[in-house]
Coordinates of C-alpha atoms in Angstrom, one line a residue:
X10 CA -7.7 -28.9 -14.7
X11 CA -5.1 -26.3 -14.9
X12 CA -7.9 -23.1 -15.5
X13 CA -9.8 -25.0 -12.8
X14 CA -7.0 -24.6 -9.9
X15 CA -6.2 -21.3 -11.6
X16 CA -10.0 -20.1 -10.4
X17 CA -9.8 -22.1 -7.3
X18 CA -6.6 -20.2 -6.3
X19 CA -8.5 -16.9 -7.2
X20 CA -11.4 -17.5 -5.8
X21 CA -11.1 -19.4 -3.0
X22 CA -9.3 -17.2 -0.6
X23 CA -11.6 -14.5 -1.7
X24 CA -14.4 -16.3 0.0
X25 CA -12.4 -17.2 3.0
X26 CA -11.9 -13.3 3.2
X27 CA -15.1 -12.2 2.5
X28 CA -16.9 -14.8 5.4
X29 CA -14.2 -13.4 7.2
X30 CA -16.0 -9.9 6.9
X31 CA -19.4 -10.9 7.1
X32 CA -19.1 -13.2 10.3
X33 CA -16.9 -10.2 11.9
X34 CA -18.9 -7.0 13.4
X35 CA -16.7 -5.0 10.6
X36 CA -19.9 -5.9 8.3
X37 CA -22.5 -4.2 10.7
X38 CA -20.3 -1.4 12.0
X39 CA -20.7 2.5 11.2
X40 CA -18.0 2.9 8.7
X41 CA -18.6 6.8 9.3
X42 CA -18.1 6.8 13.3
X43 CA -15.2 4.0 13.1
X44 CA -12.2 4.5 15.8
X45 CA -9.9 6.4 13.6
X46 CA -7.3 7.0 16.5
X47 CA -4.2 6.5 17.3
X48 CA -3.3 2.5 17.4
X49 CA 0.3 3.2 19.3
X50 CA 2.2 2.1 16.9
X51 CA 4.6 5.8 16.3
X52 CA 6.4 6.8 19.7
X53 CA 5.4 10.8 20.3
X54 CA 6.8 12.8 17.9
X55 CA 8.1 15.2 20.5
X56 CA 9.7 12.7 22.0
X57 CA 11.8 10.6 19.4
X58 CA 14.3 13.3 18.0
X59 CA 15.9 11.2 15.1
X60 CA 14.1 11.3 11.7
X61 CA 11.5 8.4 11.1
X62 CA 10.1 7.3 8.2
X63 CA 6.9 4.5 8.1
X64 CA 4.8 3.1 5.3
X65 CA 1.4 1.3 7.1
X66 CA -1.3 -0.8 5.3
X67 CA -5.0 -1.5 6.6
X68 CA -7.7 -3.2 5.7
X69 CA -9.9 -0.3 3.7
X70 CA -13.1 0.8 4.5
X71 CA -16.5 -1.8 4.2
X72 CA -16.2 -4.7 1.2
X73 CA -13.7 -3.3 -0.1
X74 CA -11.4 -4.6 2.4
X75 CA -12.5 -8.1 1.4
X76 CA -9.8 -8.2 -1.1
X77 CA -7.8 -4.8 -0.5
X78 CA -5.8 -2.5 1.9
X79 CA -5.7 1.5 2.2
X80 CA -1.6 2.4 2.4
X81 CA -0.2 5.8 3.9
X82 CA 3.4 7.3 4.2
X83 CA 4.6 9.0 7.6
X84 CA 7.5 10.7 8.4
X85 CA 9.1 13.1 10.3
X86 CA 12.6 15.4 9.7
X87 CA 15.3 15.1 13.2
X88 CA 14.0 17.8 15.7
X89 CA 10.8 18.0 14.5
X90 CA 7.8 18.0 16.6
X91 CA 5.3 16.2 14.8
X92 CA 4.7 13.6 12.1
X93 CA 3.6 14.1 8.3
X94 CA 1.1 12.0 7.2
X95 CA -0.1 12.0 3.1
X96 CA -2.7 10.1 2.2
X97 CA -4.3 9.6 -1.7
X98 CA -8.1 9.8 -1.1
X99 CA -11.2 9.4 -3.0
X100 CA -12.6 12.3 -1.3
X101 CA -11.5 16.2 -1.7
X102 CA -8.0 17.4 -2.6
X103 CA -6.4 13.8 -3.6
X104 CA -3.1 14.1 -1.8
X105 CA -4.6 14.5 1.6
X106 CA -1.6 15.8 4.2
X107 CA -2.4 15.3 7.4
X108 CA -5.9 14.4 7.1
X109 CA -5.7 11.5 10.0
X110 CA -3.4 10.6 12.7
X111 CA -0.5 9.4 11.8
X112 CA -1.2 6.0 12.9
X113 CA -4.5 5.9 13.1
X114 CA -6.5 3.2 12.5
X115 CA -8.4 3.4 9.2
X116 CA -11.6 3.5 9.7
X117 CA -11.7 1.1 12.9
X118 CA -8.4 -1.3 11.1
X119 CA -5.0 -1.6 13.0
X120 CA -2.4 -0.7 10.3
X121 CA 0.6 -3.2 9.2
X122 CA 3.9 -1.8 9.3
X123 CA 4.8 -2.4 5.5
X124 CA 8.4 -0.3 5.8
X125 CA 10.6 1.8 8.5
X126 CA 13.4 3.7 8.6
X127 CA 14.8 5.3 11.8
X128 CA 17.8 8.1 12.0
X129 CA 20.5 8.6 9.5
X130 CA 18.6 6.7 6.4
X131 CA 15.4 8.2 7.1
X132 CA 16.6 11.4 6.8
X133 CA 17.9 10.5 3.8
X134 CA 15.1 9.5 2.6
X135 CA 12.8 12.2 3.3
X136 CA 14.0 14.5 0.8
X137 CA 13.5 12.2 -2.2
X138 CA 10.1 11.5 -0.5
X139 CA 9.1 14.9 -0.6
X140 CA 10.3 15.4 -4.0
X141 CA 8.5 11.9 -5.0
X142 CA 5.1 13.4 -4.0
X143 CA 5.5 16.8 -5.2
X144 CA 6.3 15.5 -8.7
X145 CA 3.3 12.4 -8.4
X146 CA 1.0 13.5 -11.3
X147 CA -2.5 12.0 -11.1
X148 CA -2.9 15.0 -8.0
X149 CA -6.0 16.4 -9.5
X150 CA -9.5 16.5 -8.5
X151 CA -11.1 13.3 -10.0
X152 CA -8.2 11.9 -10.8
X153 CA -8.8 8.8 -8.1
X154 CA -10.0 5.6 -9.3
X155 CA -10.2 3.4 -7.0
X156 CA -9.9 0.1 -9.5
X157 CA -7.6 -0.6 -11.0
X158 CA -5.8 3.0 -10.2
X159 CA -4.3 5.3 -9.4
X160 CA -5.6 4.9 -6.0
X161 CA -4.3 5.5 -2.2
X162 CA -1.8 2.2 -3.3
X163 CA -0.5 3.6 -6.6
X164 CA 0.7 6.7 -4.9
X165 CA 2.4 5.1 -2.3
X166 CA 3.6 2.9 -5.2
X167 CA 4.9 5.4 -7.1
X168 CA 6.9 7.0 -4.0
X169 CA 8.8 3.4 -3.7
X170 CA 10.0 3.5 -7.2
X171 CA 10.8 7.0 -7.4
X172 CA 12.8 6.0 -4.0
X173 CA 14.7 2.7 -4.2
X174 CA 16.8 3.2 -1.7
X175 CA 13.8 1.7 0.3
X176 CA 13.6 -1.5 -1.1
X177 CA 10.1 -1.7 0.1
X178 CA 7.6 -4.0 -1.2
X179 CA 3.7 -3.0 -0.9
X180 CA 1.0 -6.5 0.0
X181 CA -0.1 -8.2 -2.7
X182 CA -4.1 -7.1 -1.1
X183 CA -2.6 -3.2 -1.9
X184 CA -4.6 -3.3 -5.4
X185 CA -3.5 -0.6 -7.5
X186 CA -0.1 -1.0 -6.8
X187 CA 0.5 -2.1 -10.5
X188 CA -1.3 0.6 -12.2
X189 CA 1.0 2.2 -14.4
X190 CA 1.5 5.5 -12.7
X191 CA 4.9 6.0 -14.6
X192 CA 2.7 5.4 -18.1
X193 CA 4.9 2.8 -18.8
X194 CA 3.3 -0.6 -19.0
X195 CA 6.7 -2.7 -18.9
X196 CA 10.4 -1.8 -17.2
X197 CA 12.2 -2.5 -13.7
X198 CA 10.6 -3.3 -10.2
X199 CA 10.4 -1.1 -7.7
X200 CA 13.7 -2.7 -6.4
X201 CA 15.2 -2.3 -9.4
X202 CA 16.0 -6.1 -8.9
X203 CA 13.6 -7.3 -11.5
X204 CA 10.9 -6.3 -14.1
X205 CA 7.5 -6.1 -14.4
X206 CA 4.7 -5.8 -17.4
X207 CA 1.6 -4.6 -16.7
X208 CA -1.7 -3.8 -19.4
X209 CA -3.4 -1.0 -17.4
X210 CA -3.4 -2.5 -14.2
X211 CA -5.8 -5.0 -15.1
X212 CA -3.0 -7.8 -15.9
X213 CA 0.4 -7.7 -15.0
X214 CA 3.3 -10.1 -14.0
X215 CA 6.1 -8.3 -11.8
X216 CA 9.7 -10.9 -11.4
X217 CA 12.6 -9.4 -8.6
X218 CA 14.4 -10.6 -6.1
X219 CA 12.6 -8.1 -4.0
X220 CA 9.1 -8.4 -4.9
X221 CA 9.5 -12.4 -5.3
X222 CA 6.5 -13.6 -8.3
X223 CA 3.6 -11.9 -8.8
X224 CA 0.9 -12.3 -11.6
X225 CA -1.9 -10.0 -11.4
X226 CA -5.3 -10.7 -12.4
X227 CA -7.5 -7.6 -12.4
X228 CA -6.2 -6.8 -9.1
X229 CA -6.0 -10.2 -7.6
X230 CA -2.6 -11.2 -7.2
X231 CA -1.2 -14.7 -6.4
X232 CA 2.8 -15.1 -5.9
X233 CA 5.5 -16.2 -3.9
X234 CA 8.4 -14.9 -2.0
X235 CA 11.8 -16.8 -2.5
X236 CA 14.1 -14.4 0.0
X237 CA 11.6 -14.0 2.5
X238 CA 9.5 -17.4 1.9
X239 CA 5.8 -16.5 1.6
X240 CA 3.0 -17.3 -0.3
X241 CA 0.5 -14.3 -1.6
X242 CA -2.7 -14.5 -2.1
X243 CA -6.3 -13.4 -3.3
X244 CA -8.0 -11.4 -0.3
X245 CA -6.3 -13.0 2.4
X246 CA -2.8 -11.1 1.5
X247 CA 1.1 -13.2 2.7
X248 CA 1.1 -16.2 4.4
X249 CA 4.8 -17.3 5.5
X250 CA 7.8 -14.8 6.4
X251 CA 6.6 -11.1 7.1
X252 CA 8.0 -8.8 4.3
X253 CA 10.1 -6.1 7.0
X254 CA 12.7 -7.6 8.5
X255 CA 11.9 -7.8 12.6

């Protein structure tokens, strides 16, 4: 009975996702040709001086966004005129700057705001950023894998830890986010509020006050959030509290 409601709880809200896709016009659409503009989330860039700093998470391109989510980092210095963008692609030079709007939709998919930081603490941030992706390692052509990593949601992973200041925490749909980009398969959260074991990506079970309980099952996760109270789950992603504060 207990394996049963294990699969149930896997499997379920995978199929409630994936009829979700089917019965939606995301199943018929031109992936190639889908809105990739601007979904007016960002003020102009030109027009907010202070430093800004955004993580955003969408739904990712065709099936695939069944059970996962693309994630991106923005951010801009005070003064500056325009917004940085990176991206970690499948396609061409992995760490992709600049390659879309800065909060465009993905392929047709409003992004979720997933972290922000305006002013003082952004540009605070944005040095350790920078330094975070300079130093990322799997930045070679055919390094990408997009199961079970490093993908576009280890990268963006692996500038959270090398950050904590941000205490941000990724969707349990961004699969990839426990791949071991540090090459350490056990150690501290993100947060640094907790630990986390993973073998390869493929299993894994993450415990902090930040990232609540997560046990991963070849990229499925299911958890729960105790500060922010939430359920996560397969495909369908939280349910309860939003993760970033209001």
């Amino acid at each position: 009975m207990i394996l049963t409601a294990f699969l149930v709880l896997i499997f379920a809200p995978i199929g409630v996702s994936a009829a979700s896709y089917f019965l939606s016009d995301r199943a018929s659409a031109n992936w190639y040709a889908a809105d990739r503009s601007s979904a007016g989330v960002l003020p102009q860039a030109s027009g907010h001086a202070d430093a800004l700093v955004r993580i955003y998470a969408a739904r990712t391109v065709r099936w695939r966004g069944i059970v996962a989510v693309h994630s991106w980092i923005v951010f801009k210095d005070k003064g500056a005129s325009r917004y940085s963008r990176y991206d970690y692609t499948a396609w061409g030079e992995p760490i992709r700057v600049n390659g879309f709007v800065a909060d465009g939709r993905w392929f047709g998919q409003v992004p979720d705001e997933v972290f922000r930081a305006d002013g003082e603490q952004a540009a605070q941030l944005i040095p350790k950023i920078q330094a975070a992706i300079e130093s990322y390692k799997y930045r070679n052509l055919g390094d990408y894998r997009a199961w079970p990593g490093p993908n576009s949601n280890t990268f963006v992973a692996a500038i959270i830890d090398a950050v904590p200041e941000m205490q941000a925490v990724l969707p349990p749909t961004a699969i990839g986010k426990d791949f071991p980009y540090d090459g350490e398969w056990f150690g501290w959260t993100p947060s640094g509020t907790g630990l986390r074991a993973t073998l390869g990506g493929y299993l894994g079970l993450t415990v902090g006050w930040l990232e609540g309980v997560e046990l991963n099952v070849l990229g499925a996760v299911l958890g729960v959030d105790i500060r922010r109270p939430a359920i996560k789950i397969p495909g369908i992603g939280r349910i309860g509290m939003s993760a970033v504060p209001a």
